[in-house]
Tab-separated table of N, CA and C in Angstrom:
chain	number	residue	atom	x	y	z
W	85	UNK	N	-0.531	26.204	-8.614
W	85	UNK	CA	-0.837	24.841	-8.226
W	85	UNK	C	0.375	24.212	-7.552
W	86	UNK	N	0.265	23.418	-6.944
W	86	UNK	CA	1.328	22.791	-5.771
W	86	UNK	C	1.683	21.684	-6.630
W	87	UNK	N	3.155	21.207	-6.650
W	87	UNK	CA	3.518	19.945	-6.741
W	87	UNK	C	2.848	18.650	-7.032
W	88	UNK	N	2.364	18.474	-5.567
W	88	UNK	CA	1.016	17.659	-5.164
W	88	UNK	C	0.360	17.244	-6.630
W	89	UNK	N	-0.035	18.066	-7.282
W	89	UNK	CA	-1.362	17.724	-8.027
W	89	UNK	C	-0.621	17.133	-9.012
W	90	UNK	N	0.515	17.386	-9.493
W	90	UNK	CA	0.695	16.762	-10.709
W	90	UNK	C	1.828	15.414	-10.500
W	91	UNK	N	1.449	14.085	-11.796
W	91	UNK	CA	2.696	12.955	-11.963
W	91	UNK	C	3.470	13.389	-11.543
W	92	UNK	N	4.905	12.179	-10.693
W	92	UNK	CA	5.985	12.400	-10.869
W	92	UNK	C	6.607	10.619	-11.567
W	93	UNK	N	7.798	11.307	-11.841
W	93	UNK	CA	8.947	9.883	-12.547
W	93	UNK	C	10.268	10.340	-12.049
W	94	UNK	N	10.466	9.220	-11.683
W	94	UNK	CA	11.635	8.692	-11.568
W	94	UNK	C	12.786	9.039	-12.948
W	95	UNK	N	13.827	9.530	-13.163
W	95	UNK	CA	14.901	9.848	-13.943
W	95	UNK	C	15.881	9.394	-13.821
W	96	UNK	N	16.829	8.187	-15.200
W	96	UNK	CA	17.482	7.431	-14.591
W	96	UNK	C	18.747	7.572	-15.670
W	97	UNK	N	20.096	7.829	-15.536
W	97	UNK	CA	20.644	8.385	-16.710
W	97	UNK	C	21.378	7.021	-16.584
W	98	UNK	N	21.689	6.530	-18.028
W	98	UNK	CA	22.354	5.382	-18.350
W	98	UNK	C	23.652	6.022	-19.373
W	99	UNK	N	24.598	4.624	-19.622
W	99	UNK	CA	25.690	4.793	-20.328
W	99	UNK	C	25.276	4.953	-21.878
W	100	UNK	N	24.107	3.659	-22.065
W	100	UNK	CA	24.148	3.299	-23.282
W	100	UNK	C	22.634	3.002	-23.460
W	101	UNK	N	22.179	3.819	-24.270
W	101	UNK	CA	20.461	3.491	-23.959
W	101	UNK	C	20.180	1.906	-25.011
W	102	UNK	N	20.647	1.316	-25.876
W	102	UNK	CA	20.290	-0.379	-26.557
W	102	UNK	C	20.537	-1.239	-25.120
W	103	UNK	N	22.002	-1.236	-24.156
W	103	UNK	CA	21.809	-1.983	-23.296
W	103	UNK	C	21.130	-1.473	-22.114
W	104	UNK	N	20.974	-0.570	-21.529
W	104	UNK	CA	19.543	-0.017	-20.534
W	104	UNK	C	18.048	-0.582	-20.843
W	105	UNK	N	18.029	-0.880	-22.123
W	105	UNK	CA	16.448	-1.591	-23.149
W	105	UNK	C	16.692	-2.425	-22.650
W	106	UNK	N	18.050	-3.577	-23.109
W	106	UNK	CA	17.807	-4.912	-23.084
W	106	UNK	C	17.464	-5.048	-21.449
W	107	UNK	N	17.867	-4.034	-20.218
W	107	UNK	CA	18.057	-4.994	-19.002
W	107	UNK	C	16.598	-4.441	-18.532
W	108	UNK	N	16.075	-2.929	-18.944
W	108	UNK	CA	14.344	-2.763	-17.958
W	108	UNK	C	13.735	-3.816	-18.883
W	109	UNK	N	13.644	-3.651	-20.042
W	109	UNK	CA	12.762	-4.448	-20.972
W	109	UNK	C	13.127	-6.025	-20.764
W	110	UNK	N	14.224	-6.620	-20.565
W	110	UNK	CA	14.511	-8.195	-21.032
W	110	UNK	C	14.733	-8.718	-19.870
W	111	UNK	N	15.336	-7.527	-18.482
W	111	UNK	CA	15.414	-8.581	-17.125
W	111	UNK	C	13.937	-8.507	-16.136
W	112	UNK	N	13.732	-6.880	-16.028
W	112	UNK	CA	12.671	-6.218	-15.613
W	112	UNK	C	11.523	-6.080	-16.021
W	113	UNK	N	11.323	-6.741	-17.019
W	113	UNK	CA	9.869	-6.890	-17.671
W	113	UNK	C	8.946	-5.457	-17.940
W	114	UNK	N	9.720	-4.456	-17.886
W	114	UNK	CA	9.023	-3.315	-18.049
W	114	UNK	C	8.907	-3.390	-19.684
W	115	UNK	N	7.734	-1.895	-19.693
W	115	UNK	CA	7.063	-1.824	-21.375
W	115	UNK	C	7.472	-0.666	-21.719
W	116	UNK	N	8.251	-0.370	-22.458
W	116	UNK	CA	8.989	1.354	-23.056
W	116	UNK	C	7.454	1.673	-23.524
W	117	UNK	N	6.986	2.833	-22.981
W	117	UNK	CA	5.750	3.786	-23.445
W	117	UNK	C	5.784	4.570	-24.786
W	118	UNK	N	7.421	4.909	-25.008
W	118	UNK	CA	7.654	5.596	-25.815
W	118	UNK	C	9.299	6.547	-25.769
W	119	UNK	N	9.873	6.177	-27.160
W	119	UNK	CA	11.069	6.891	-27.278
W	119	UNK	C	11.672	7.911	-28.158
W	120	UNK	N	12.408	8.658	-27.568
W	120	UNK	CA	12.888	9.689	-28.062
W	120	UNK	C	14.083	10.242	-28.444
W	121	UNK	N	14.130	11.467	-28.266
W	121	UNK	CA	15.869	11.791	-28.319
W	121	UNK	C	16.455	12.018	-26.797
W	122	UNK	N	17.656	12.439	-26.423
W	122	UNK	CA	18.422	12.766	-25.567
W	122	UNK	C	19.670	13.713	-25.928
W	123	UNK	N	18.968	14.663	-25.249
W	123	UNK	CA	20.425	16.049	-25.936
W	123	UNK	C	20.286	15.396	-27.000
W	124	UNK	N	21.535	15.094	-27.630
W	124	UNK	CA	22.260	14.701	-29.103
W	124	UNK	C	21.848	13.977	-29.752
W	125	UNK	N	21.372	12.889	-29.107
W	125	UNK	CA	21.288	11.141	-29.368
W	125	UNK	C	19.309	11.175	-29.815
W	126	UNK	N	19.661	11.269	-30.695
W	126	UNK	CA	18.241	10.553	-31.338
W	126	UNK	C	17.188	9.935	-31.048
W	127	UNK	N	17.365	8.681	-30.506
W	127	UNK	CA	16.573	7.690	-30.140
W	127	UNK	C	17.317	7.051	-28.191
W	128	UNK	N	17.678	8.598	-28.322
W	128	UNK	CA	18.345	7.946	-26.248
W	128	UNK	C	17.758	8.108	-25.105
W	129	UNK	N	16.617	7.884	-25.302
W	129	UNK	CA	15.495	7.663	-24.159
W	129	UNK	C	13.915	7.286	-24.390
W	130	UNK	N	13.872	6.694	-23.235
W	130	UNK	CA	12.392	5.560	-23.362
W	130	UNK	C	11.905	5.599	-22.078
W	131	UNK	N	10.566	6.307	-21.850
W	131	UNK	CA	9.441	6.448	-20.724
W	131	UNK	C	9.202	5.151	-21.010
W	132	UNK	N	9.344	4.575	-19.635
W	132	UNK	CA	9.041	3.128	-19.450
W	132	UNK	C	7.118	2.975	-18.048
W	133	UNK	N	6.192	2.886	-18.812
W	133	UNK	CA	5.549	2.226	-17.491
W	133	UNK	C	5.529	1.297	-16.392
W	134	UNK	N	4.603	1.829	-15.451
W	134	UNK	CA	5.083	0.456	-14.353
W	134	UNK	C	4.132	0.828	-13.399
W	135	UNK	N	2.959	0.131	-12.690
W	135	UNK	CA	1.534	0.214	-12.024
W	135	UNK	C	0.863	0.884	-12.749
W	136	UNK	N	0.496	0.973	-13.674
W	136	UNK	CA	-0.634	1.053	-14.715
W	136	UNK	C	-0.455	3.136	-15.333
W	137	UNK	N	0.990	3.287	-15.045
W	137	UNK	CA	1.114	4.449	-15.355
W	137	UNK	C	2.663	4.750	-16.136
W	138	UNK	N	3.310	5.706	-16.611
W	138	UNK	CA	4.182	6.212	-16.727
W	138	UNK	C	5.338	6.426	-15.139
W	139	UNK	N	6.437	5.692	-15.083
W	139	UNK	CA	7.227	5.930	-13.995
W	139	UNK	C	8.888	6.072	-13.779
W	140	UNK	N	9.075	5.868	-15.036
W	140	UNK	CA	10.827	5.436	-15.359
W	140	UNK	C	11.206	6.402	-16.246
W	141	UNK	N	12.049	7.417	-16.670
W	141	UNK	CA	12.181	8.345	-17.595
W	141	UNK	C	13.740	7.315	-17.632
W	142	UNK	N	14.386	6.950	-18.727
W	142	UNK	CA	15.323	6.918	-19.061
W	142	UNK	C	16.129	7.039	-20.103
W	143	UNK	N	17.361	7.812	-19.608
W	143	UNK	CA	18.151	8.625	-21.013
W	143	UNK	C	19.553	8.394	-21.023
W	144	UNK	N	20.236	8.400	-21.849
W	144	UNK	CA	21.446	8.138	-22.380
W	144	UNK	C	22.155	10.102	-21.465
W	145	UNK	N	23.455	9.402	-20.956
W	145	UNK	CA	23.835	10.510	-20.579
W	145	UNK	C	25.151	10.103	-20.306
W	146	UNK	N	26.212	11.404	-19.941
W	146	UNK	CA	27.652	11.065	-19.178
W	146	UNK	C	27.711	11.081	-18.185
W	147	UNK	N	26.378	11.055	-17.326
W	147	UNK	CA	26.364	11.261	-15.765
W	147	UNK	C	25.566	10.138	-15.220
W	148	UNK	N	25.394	8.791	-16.488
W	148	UNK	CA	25.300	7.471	-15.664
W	148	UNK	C	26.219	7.416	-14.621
W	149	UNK	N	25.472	6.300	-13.731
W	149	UNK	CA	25.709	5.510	-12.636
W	149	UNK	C	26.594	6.554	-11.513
W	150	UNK	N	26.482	7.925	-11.383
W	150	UNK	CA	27.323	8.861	-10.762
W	150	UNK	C	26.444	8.616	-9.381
W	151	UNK	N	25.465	8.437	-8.566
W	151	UNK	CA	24.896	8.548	-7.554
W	151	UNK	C	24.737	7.215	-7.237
W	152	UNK	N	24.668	7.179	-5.764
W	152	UNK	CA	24.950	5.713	-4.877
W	152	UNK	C	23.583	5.317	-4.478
W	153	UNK	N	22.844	6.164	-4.637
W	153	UNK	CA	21.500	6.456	-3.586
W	153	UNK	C	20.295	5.491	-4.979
W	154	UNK	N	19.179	4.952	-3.710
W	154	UNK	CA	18.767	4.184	-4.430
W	154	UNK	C	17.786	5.140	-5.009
W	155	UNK	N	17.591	5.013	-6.724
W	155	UNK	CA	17.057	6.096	-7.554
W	155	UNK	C	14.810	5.612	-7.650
W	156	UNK	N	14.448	4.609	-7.303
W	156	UNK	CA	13.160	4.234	-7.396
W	156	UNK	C	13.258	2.780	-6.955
W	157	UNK	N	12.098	2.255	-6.432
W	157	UNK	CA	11.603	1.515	-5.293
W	157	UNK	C	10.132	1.015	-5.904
W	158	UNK	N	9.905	-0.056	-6.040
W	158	UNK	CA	9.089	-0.801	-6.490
W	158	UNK	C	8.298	-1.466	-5.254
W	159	UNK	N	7.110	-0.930	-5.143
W	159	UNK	CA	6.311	-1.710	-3.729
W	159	UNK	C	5.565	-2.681	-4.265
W	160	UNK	N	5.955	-3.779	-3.845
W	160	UNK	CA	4.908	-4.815	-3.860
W	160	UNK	C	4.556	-5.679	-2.900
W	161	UNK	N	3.415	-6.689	-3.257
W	161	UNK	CA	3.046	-7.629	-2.498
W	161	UNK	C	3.709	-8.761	-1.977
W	162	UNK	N	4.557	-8.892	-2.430
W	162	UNK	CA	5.356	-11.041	-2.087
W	162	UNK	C	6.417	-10.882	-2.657
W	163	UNK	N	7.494	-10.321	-1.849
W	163	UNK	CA	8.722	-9.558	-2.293
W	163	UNK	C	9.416	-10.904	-2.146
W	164	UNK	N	9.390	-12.450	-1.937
W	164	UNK	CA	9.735	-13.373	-2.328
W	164	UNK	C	9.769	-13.975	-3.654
W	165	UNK	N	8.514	-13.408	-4.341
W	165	UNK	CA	8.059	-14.116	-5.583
W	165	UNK	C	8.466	-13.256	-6.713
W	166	UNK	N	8.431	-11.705	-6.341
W	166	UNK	CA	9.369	-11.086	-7.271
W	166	UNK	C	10.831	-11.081	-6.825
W	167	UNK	N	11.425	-11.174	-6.061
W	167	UNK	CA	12.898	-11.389	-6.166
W	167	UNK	C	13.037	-12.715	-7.036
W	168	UNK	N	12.479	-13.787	-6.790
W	168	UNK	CA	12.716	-15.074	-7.517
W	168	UNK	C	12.644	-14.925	-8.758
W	169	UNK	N	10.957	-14.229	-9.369
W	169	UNK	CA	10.797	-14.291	-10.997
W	169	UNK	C	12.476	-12.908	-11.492
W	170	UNK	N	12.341	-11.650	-10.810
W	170	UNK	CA	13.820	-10.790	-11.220
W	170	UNK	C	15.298	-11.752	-11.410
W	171	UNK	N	15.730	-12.914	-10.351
W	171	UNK	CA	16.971	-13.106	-10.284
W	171	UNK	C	16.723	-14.238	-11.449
W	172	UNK	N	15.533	-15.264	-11.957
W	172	UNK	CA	15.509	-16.236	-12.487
W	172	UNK	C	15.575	-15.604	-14.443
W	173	UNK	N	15.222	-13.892	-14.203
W	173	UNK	CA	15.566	-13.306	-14.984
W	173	UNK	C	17.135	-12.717	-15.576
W	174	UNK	N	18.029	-12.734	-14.614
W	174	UNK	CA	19.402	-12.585	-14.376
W	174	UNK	C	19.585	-10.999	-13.584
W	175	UNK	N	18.951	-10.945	-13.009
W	175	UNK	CA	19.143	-9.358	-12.410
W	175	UNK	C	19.644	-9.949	-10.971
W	176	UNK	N	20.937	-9.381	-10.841
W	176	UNK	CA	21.719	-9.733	-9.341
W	176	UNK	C	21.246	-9.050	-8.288
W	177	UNK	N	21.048	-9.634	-6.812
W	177	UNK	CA	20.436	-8.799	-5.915
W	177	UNK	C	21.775	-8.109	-4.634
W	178	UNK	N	21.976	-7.153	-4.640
W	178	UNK	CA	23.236	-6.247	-4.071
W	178	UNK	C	23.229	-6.733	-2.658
W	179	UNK	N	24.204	-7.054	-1.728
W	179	UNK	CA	23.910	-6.959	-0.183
W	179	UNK	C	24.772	-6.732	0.012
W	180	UNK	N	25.177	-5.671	1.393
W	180	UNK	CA	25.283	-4.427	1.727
W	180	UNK	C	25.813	-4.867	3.131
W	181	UNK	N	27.220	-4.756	3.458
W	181	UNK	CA	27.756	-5.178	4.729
W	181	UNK	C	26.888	-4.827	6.324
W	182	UNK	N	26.363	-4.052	5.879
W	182	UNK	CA	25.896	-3.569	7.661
W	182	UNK	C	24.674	-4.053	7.686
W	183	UNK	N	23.998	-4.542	6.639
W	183	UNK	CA	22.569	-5.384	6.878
W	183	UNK	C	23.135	-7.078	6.643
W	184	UNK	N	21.680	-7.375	7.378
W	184	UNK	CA	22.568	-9.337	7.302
W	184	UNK	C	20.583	-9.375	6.356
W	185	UNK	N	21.150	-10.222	5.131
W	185	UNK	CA	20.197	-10.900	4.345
W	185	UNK	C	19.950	-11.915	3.859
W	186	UNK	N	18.538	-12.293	3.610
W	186	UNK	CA	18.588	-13.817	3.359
W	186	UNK	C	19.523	-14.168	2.388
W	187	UNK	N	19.108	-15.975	1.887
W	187	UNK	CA	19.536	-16.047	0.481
W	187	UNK	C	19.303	-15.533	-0.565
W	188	UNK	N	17.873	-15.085	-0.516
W	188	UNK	CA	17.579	-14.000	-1.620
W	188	UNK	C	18.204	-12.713	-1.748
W	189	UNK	N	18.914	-12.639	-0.902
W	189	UNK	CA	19.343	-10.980	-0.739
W	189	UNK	C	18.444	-9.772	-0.106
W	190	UNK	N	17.402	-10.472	0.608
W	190	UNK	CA	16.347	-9.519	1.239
W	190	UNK	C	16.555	-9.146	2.593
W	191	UNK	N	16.565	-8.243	2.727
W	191	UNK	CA	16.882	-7.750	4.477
W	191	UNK	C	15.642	-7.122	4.755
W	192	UNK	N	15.857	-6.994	6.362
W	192	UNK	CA	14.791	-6.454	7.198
W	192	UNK	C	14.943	-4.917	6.708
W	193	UNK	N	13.320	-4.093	6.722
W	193	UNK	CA	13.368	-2.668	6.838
W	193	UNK	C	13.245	-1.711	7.490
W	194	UNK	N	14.040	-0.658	7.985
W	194	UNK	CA	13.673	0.101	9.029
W	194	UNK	C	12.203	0.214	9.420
W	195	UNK	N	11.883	-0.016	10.504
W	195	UNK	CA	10.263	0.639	10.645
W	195	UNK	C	9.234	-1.031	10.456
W	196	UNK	N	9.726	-2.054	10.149
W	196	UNK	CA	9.272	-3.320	9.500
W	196	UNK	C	9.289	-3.110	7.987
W	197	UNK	N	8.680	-4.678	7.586
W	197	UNK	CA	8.786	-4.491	6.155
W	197	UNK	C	9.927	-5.503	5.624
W	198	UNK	N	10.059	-5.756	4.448
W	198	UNK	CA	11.475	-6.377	4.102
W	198	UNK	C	11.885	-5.754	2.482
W	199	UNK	N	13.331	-5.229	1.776
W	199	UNK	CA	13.579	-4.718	1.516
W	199	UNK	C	14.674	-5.563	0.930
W	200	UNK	N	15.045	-5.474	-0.610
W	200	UNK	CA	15.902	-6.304	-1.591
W	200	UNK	C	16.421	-5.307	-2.568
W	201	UNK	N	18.026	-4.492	-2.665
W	201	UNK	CA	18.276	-3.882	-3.584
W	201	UNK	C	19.110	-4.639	-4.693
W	202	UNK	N	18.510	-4.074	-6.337
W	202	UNK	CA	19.601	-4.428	-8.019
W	202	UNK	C	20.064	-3.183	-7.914
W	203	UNK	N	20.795	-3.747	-8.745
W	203	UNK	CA	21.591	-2.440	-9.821
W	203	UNK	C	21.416	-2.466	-11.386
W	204	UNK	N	21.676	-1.411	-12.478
W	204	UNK	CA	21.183	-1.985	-13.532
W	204	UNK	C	22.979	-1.659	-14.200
W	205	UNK	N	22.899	-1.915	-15.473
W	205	UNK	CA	24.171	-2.481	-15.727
W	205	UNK	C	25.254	-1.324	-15.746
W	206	UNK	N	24.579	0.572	-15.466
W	206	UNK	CA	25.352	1.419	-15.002
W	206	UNK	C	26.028	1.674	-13.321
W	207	UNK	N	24.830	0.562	-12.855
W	207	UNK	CA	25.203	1.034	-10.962
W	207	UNK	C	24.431	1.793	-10.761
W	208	UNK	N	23.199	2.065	-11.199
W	208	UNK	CA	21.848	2.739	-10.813
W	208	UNK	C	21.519	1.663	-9.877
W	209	UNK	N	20.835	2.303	-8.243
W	209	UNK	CA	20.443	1.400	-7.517
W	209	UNK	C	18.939	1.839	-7.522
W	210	UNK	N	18.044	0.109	-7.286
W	210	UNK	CA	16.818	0.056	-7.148
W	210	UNK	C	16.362	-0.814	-6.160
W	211	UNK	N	15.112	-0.547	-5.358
W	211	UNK	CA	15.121	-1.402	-4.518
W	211	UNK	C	13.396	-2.093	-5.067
W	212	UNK	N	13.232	-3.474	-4.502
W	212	UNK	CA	11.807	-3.790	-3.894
W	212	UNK	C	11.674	-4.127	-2.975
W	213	UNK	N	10.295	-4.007	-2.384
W	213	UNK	CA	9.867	-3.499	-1.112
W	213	UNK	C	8.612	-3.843	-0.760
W	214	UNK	N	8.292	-4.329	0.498
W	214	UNK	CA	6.954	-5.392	1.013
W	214	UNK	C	6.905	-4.974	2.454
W	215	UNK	N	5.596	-5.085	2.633
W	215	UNK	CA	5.461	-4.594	3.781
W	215	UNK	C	5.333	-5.768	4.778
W	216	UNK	N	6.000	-6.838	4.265
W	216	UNK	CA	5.737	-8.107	5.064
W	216	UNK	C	6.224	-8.784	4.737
């Protein structure tokens, strides 16, 4: 069977999996599906949902925040109204010298579209994303 047919998630290695909770769960409004161990750590990771499925694998590791590249991308509808409800949550929005962005921190996207990257409190980058 090909790839294709089956889920994929996103994998996101953090420093400290209690503060990784507080910021998907308390800034990001995500719902932990369910938690587990990590290598060593007991209780150091939590499948988080997000569009009516399983999409966030996150685990306690020493190889947080090591990659620059943005790790998952959230598409939505009124990338105004979620940047507002995220930042009124305290999640900072990143901007990036070679793009020019609003006050929200939203820039234009290659191809159209408009495009707003966070970070979470390791330097995992995430973006959201509108096609308008």
């Amino acid at each position: 069977m090909p790839l294709s047919d089956f889920q994929v998630r996103a994998s996101i290695a953090v420093s400290d999996i209690g503060r990784a909770a507080e910021f998907y769960e308390g800034r990001l409004g995500l719902r932990a599906l369910r938690s587990g161990p990590s290598a060593r750590i007991a209780d150091g990771s939590r499948v988080y949902g997000s569009g009516g499925g399983p999409a966030l694998n996150v685990y306690q590791s020493a190889t947080a925040g090591k990659s620059s590249a943005t790790m998952a991308t959230w598409y939505v509808d009124d990338i105004d109204e979620v940047v507002d409800q995220l930042t009124a949550a305290g999640v900072e929005f990143t901007r990036y010298d070679e793009y020019e962005h609003d006050a929200q921190g939203i820039t234009a996207r290659a191809g159209g579209g408009r495009i707003a990257w966070f970070q979470d409190p390791d330097g995992n980058t995430f973006a959201v994303e509108a096609d308008h």
